[in-house]
PDB file of C-alpha atoms in Angstrom:
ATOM      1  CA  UNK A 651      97.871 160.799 219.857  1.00 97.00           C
ATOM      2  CA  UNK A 652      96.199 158.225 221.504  1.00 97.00           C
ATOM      3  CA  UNK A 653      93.884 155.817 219.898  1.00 98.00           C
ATOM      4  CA  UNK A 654      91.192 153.616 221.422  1.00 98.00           C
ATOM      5  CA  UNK A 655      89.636 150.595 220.145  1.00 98.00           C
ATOM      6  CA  UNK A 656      87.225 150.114 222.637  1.00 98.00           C
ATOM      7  CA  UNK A 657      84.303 152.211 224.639  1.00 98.00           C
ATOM      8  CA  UNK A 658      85.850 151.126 227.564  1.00 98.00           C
ATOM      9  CA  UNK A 659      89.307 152.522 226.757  1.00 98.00           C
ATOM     10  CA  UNK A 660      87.896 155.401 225.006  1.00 98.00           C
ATOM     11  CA  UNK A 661      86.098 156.482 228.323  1.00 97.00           C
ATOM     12  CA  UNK A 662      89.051 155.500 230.821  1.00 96.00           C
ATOM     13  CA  UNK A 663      91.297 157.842 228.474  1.00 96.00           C
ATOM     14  CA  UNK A 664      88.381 160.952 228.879  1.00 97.00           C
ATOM     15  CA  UNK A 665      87.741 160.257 232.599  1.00 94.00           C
ATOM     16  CA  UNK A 666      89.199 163.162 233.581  1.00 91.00           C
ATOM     17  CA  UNK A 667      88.447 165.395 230.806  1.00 93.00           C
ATOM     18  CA  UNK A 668      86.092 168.494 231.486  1.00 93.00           C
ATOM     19  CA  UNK A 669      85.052 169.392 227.582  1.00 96.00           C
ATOM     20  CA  UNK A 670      86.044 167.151 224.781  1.00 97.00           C
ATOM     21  CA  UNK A 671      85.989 168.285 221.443  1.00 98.00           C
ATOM     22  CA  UNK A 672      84.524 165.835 219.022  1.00 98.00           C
ATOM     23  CA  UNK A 673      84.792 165.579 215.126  1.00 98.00           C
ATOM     24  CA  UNK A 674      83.253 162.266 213.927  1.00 98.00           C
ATOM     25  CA  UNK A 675      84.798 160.787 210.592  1.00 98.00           C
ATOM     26  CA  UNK A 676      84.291 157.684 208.445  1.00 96.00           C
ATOM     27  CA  UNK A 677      88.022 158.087 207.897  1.00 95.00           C
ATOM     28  CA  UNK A 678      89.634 158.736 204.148  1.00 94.00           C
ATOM     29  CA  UNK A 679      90.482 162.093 205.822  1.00 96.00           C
ATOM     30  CA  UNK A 680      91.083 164.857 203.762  1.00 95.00           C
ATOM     31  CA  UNK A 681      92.133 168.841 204.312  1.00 96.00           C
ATOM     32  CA  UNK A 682      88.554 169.367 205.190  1.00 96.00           C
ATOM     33  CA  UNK A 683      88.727 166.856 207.815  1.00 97.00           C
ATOM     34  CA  UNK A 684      91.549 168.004 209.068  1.00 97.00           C
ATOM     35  CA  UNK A 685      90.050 171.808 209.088  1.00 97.00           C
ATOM     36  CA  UNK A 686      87.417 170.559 211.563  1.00 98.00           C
ATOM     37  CA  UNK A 687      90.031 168.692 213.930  1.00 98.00           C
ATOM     38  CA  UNK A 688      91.714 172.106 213.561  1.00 98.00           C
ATOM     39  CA  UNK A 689      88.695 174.115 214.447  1.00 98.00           C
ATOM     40  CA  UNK A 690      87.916 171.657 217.416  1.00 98.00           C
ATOM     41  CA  UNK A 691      91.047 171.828 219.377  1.00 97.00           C
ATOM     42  CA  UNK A 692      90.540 176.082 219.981  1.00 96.00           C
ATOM     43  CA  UNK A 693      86.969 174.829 221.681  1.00 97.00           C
ATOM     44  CA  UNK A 694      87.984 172.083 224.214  1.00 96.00           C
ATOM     45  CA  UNK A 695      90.419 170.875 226.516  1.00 95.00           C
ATOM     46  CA  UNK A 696      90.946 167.671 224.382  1.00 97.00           C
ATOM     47  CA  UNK A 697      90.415 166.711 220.852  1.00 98.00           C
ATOM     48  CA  UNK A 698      88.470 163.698 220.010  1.00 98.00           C
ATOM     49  CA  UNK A 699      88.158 162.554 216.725  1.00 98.00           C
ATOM     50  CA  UNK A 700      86.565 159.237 215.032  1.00 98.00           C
ATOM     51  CA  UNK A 701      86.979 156.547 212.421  1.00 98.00           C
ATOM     52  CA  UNK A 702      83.787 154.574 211.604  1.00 97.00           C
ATOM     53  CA  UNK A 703      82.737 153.380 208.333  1.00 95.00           C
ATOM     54  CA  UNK A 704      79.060 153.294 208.963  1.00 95.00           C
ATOM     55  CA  UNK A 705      77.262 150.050 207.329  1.00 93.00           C
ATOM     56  CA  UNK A 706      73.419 151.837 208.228  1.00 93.00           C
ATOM     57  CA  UNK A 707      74.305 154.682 206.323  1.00 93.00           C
ATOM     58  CA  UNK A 708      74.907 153.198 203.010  1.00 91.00           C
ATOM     59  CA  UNK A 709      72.033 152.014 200.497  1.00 84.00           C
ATOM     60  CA  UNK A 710      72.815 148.126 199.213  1.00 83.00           C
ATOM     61  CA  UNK A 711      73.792 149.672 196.076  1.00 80.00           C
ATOM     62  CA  UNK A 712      76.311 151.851 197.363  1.00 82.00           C
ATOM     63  CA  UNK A 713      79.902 151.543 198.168  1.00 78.00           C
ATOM     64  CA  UNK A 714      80.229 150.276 201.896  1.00 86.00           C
ATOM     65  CA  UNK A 715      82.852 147.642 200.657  1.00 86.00           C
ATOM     66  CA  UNK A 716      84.888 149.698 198.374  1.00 83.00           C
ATOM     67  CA  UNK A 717      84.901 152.556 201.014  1.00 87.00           C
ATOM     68  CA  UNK A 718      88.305 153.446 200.906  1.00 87.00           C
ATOM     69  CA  UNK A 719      90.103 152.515 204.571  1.00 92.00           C
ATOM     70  CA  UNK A 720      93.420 154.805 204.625  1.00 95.00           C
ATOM     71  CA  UNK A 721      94.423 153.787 208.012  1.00 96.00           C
ATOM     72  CA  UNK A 722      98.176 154.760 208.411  1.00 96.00           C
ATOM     73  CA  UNK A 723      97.273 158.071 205.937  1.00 97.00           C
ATOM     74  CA  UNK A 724      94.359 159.410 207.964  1.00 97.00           C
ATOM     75  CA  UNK A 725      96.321 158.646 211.881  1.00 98.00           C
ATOM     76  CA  UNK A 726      99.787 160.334 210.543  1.00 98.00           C
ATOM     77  CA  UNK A 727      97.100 163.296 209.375  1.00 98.00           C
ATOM     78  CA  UNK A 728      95.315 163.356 212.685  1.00 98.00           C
ATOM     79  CA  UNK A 729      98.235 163.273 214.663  1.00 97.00           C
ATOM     80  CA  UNK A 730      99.599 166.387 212.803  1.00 97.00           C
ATOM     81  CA  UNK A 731      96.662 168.346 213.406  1.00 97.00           C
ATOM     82  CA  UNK A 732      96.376 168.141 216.771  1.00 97.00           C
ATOM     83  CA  UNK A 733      94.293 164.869 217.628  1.00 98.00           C
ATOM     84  CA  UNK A 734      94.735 163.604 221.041  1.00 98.00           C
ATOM     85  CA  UNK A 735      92.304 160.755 221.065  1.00 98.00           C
ATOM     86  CA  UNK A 736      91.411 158.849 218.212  1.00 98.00           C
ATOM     87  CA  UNK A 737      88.505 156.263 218.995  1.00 98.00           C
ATOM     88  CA  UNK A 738      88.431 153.822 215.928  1.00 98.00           C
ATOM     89  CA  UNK A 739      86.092 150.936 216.927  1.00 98.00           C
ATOM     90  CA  UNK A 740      85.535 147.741 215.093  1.00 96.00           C
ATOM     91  CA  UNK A 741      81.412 147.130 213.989  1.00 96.00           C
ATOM     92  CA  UNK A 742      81.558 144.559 216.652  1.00 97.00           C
ATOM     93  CA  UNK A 743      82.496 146.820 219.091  1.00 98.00           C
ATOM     94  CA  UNK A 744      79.584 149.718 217.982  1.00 97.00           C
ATOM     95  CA  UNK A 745      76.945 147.363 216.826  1.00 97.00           C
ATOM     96  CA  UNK A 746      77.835 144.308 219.046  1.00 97.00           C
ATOM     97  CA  UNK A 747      74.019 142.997 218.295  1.00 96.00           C
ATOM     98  CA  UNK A 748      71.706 144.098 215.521  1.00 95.00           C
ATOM     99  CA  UNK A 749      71.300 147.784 216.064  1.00 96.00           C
ATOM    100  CA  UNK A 750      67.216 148.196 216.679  1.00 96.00           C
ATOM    101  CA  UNK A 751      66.716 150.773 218.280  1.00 97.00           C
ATOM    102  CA  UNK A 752      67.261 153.320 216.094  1.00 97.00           C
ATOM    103  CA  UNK A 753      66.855 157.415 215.388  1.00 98.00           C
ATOM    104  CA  UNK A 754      64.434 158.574 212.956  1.00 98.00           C
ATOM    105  CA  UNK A 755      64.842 162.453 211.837  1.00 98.00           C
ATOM    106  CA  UNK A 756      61.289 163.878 210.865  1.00 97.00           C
ATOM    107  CA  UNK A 757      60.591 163.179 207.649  1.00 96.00           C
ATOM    108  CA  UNK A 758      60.017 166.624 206.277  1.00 96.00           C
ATOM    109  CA  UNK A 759      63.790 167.006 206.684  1.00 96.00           C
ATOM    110  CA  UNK A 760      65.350 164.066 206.529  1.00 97.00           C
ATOM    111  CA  UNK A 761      63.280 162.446 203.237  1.00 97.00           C
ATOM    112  CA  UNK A 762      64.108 165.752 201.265  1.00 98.00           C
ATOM    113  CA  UNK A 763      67.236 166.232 199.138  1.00 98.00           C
ATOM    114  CA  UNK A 764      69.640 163.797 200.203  1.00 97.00           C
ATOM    115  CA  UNK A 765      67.111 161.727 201.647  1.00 97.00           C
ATOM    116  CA  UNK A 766      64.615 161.643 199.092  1.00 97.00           C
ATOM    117  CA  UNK A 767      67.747 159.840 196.662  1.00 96.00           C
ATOM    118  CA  UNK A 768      69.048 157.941 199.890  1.00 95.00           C
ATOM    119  CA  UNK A 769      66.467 156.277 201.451  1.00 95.00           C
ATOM    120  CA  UNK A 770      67.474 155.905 204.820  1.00 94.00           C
ATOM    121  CA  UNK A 771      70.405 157.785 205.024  1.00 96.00           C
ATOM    122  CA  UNK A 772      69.658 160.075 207.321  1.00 98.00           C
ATOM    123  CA  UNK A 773      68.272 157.335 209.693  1.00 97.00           C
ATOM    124  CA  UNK A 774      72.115 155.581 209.339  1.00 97.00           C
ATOM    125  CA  UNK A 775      73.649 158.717 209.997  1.00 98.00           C
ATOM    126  CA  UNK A 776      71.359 160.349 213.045  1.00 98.00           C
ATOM    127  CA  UNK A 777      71.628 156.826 214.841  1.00 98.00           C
ATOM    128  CA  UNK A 778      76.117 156.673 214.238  1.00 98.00           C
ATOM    129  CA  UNK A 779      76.355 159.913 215.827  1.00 98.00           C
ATOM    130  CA  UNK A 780      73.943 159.417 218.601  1.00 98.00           C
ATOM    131  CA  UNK A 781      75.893 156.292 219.025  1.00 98.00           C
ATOM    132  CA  UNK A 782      79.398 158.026 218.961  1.00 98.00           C
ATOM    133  CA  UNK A 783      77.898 161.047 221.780  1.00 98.00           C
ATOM    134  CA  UNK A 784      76.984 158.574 223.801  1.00 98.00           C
ATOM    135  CA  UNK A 785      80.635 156.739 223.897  1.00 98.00           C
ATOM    136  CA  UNK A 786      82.621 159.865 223.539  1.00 98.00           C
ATOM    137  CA  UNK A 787      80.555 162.552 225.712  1.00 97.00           C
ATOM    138  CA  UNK A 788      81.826 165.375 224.073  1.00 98.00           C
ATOM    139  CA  UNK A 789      80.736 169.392 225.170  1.00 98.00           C
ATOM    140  CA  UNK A 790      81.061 170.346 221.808  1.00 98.00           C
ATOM    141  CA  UNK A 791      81.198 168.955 218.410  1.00 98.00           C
ATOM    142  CA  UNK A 792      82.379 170.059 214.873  1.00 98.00           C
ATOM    143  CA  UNK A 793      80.669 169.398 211.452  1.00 98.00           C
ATOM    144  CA  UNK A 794      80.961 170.310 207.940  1.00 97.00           C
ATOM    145  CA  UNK A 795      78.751 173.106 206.059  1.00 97.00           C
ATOM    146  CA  UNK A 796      79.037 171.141 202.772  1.00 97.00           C
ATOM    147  CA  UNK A 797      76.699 168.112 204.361  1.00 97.00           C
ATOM    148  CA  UNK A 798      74.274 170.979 205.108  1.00 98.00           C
ATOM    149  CA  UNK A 799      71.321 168.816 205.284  1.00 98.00           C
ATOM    150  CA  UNK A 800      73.173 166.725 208.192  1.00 98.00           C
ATOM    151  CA  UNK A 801      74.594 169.537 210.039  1.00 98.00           C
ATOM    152  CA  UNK A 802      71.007 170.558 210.523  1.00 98.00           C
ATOM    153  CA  UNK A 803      69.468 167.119 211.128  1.00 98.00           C
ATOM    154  CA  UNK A 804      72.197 166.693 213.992  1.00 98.00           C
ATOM    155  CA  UNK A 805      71.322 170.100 215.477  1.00 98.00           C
ATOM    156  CA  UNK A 806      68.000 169.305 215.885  1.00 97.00           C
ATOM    157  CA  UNK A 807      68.581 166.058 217.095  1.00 98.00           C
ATOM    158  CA  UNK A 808      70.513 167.530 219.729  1.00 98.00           C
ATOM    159  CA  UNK A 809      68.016 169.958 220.420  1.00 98.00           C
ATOM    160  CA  UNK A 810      65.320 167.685 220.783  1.00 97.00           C
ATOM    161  CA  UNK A 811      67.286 164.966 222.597  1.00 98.00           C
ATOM    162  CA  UNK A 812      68.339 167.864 225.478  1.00 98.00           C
ATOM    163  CA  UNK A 813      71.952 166.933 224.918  1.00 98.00           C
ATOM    164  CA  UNK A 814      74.720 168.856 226.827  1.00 98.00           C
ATOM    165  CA  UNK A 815      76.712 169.088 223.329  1.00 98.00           C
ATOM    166  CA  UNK A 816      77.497 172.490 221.200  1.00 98.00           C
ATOM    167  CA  UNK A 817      77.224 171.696 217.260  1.00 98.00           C
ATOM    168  CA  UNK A 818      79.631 174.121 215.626  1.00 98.00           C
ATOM    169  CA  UNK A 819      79.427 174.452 211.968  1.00 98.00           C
ATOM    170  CA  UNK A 820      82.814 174.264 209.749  1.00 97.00           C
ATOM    171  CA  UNK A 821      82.904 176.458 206.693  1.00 96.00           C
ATOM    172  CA  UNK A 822      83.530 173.902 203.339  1.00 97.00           C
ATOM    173  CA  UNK A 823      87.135 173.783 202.118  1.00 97.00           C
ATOM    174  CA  UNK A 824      87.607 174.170 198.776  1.00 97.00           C
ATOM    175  CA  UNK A 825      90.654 173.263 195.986  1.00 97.00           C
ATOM    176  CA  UNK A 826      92.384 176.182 194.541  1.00 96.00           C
ATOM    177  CA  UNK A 827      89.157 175.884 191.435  1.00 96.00           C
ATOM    178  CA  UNK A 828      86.379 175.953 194.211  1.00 97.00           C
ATOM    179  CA  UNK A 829      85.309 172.458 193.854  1.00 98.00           C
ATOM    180  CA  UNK A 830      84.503 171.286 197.944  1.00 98.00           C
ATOM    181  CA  UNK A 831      86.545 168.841 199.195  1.00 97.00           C
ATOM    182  CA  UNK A 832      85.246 165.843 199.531  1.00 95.00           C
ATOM    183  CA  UNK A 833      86.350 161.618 199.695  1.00 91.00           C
ATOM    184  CA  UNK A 834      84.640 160.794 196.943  1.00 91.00           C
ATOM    185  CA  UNK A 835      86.747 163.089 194.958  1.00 95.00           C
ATOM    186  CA  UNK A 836      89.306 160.633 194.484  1.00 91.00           C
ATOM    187  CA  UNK A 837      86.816 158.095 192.787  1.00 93.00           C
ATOM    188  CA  UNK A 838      87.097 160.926 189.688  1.00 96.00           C
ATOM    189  CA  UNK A 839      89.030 160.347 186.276  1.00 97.00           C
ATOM    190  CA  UNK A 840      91.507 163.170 185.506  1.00 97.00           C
ATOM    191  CA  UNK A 841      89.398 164.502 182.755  1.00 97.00           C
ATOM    192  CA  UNK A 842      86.152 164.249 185.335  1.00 98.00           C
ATOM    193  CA  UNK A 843      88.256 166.112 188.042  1.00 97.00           C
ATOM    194  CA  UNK A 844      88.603 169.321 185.403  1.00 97.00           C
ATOM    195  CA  UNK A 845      84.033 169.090 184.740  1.00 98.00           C
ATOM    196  CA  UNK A 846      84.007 169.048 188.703  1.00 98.00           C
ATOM    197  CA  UNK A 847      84.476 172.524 189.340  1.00 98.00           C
ATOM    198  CA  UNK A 848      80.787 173.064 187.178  1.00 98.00           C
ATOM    199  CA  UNK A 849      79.036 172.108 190.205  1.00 98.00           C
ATOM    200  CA  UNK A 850      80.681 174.783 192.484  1.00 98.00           C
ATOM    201  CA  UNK A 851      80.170 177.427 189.507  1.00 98.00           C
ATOM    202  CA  UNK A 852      76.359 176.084 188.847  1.00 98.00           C
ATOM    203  CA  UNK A 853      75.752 177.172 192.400  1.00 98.00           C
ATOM    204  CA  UNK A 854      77.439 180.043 192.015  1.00 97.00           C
ATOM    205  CA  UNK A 855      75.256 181.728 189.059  1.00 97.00           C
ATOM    206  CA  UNK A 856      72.163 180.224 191.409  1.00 97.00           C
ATOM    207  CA  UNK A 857      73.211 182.698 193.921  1.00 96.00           C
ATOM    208  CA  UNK A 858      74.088 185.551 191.603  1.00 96.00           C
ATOM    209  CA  UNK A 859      70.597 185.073 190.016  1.00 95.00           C
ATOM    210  CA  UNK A 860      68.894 184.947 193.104  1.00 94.00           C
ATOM    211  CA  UNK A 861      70.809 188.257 194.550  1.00 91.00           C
ATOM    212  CA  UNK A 862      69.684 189.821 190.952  1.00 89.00           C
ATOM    213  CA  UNK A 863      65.983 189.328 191.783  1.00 85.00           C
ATOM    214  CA  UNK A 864      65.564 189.140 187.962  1.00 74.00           C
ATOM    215  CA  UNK A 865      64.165 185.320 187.897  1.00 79.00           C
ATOM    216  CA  UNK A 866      62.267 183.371 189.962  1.00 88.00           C
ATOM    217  CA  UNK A 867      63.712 180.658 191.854  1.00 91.00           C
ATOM    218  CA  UNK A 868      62.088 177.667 189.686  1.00 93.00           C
ATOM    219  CA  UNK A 869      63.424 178.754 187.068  1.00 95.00           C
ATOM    220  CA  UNK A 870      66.863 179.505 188.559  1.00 96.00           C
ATOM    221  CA  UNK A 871      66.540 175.687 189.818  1.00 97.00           C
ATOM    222  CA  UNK A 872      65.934 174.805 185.841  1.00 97.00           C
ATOM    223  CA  UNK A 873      68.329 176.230 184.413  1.00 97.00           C
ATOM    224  CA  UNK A 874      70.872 175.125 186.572  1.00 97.00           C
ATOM    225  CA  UNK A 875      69.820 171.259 186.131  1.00 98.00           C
ATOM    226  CA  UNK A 876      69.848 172.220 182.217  1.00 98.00           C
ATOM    227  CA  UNK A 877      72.857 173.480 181.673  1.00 97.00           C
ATOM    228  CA  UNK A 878      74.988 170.860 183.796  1.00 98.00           C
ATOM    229  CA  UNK A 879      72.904 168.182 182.123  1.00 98.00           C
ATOM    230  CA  UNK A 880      73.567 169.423 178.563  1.00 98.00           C
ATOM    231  CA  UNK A 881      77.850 168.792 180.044  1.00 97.00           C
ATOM    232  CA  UNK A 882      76.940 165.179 180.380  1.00 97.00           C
ATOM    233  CA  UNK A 883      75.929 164.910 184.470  1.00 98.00           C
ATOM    234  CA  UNK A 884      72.936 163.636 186.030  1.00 98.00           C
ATOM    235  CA  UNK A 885      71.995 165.705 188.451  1.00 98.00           C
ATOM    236  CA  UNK A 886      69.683 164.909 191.248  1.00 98.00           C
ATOM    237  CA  UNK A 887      68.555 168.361 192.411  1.00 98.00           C
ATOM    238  CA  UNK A 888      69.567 171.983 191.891  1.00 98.00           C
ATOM    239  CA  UNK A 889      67.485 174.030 194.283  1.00 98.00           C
ATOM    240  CA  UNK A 890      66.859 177.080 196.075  1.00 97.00           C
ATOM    241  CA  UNK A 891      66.078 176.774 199.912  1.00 97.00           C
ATOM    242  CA  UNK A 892      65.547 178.257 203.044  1.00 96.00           C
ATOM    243  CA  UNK A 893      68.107 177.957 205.411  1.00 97.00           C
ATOM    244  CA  UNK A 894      65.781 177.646 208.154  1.00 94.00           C
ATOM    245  CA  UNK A 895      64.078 174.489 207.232  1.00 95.00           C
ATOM    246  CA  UNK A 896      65.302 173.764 203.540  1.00 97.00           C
ATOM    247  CA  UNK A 897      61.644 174.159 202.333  1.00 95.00           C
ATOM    248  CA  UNK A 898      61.077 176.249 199.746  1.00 95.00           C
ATOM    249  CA  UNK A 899      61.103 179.974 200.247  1.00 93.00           C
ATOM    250  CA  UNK A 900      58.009 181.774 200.633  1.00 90.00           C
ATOM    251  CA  UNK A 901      59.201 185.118 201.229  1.00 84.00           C
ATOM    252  CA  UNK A 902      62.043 187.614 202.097  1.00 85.00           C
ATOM    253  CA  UNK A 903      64.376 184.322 204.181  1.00 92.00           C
ATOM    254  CA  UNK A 904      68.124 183.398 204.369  1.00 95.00           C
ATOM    255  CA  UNK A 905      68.713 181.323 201.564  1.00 96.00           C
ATOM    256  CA  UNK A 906      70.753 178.190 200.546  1.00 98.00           C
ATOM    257  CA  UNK A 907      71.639 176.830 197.160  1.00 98.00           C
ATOM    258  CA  UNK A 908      72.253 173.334 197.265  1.00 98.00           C
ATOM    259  CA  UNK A 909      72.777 170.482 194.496  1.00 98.00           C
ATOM    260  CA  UNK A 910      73.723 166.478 193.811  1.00 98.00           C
ATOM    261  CA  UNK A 911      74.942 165.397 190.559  1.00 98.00           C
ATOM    262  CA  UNK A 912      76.362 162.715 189.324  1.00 98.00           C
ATOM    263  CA  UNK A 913      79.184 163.271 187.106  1.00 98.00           C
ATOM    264  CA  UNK A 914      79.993 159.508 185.150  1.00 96.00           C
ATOM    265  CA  UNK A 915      80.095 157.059 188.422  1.00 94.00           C
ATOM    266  CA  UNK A 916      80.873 159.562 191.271  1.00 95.00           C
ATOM    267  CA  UNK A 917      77.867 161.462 193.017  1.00 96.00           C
ATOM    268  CA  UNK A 918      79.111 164.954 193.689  1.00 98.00           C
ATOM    269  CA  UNK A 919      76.985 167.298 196.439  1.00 98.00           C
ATOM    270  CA  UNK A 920      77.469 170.794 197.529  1.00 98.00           C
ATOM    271  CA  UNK A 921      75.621 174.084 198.822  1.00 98.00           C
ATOM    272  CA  UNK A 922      76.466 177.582 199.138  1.00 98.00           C
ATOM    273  CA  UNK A 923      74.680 180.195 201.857  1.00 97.00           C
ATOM    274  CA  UNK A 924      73.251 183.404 199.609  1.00 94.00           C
TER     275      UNK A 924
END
């Protein structure tokens, strides 16, 4: 595996490269990750792959600092799955002056959900990856089904943008309980690692009681919130959405269940497709 530092190495070591693969990371890497790096190398001719921590995308209260950096972890990881390019710049190197010019999802997408509770996220996040396409040039790239709302922001970006890049979506890998894997697992307390699985299982009955027909989907939404609450988390949202737009469904649509919940200090998301 190769790694590049700079946007000038990265591009001399793709120069001849017909259809990169791209899976952007903030590093941390875990076996979902690594599923996507997987996934990636059966749809180009080279594997590219990314380590950014992203300042934009984190609020001031949030945990930019204490991000954890597993450098020699997450290469020996890459390298085993198949990476042949890792391009890991330094914030100089991305964001060499203040970064104003910016990308701004529409706001009936991107200040729902996650970005209703983030403020901004989205903006952080759409303006990275625009960043990273533009360095790396990749034909197709590979992101996670649990970020749902960002796998669809970035495919409309694309869309919109006319950009010669294929978004493929990665099913969410899961722990032998069924909680999704995620970085921020590692922030929880054994006892707080057994509770985590109640998310996954939350969404779960969601999607049986939606199948059932026997209850609408407010009150699917309530009870959910209401019984993880009365287990001690905080949750942000339970709801029932279409997959389309994640608006609320009006009618006979492909559904998503999705939720965020805070269980003691760690913020926990998921989704499931009904």
């Amino acid at each position: 595996m190769h790694i590049a530092r700079t946007i000038a190495e990265l591009r001399h070591m793709l120069d001849t490269c017909r259809k990169p693969a791209f899976v952007p990371t903030m590093g941390n890497l875990h076996e979902g990750h690594l599923g996507l790096v997987r996934q990636a190398r059966a749809l180009g001719d080279l594997t590219v792959a990314s380590i950014f921590v992203n300042r934009l995308q984190f609020l001031p209260h949030e945990d930019f600092d204490t991000y954890p950096r597993t450098w020699g972890s997450d290469c020996a990881a890459l390298e085993e799955a198949g990476c042949d390019v890792l391009f890991a710049p330094d914030e100089m190197e991305l964001y060499p002056e203040p970064q104003t010019y910016k990308v701004h999802p529409p706001a009936e997408l991107a200040d729902i959900l996650e970005g209703h509770f983030r403020p901004g996220f989205f903006v952080g996040v759409s303006t990275v990856v625009m960043k990273l396409f533009s360095c790396v040039q990749p034909r197709v790239a590979v992101f996670g089904k649990k970020d749902y709302q960002q796998l669809m922001i970035i495919r409309r970006m694309v869309r919109q943008f006319a950009l010669p890049i294929e978004i493929v979506a990665g099913e969410t890998r899961r722990a032998g309980d069924g909680l999704a894997l995620s970085s921020r697992n590692g922030y929880l307390s054994p006892s707080e690692r057994e509770e985590a699985v109640q998310l996954s299982l939350t969404l779960k009955r969601m999607a049986v009681a939606l199948k059932s027909g026997q209850s609408h989907h407010a009150a699917i939404e309530s009870d959910a919130e209401t019984s993880l609450a009365r287990r001690g988390w905080k949750p942000d949202y339970m709801v029932v959405r279409r997959r389309a737009d994640l608006l609320p469904p009006t009618g006979d649509e492909l559904l998503v269940v999705l939720g965020a919940a805070r269980l003691g200090n760690t913020r926990l998301i998921d989704n499931m497709e009904v």
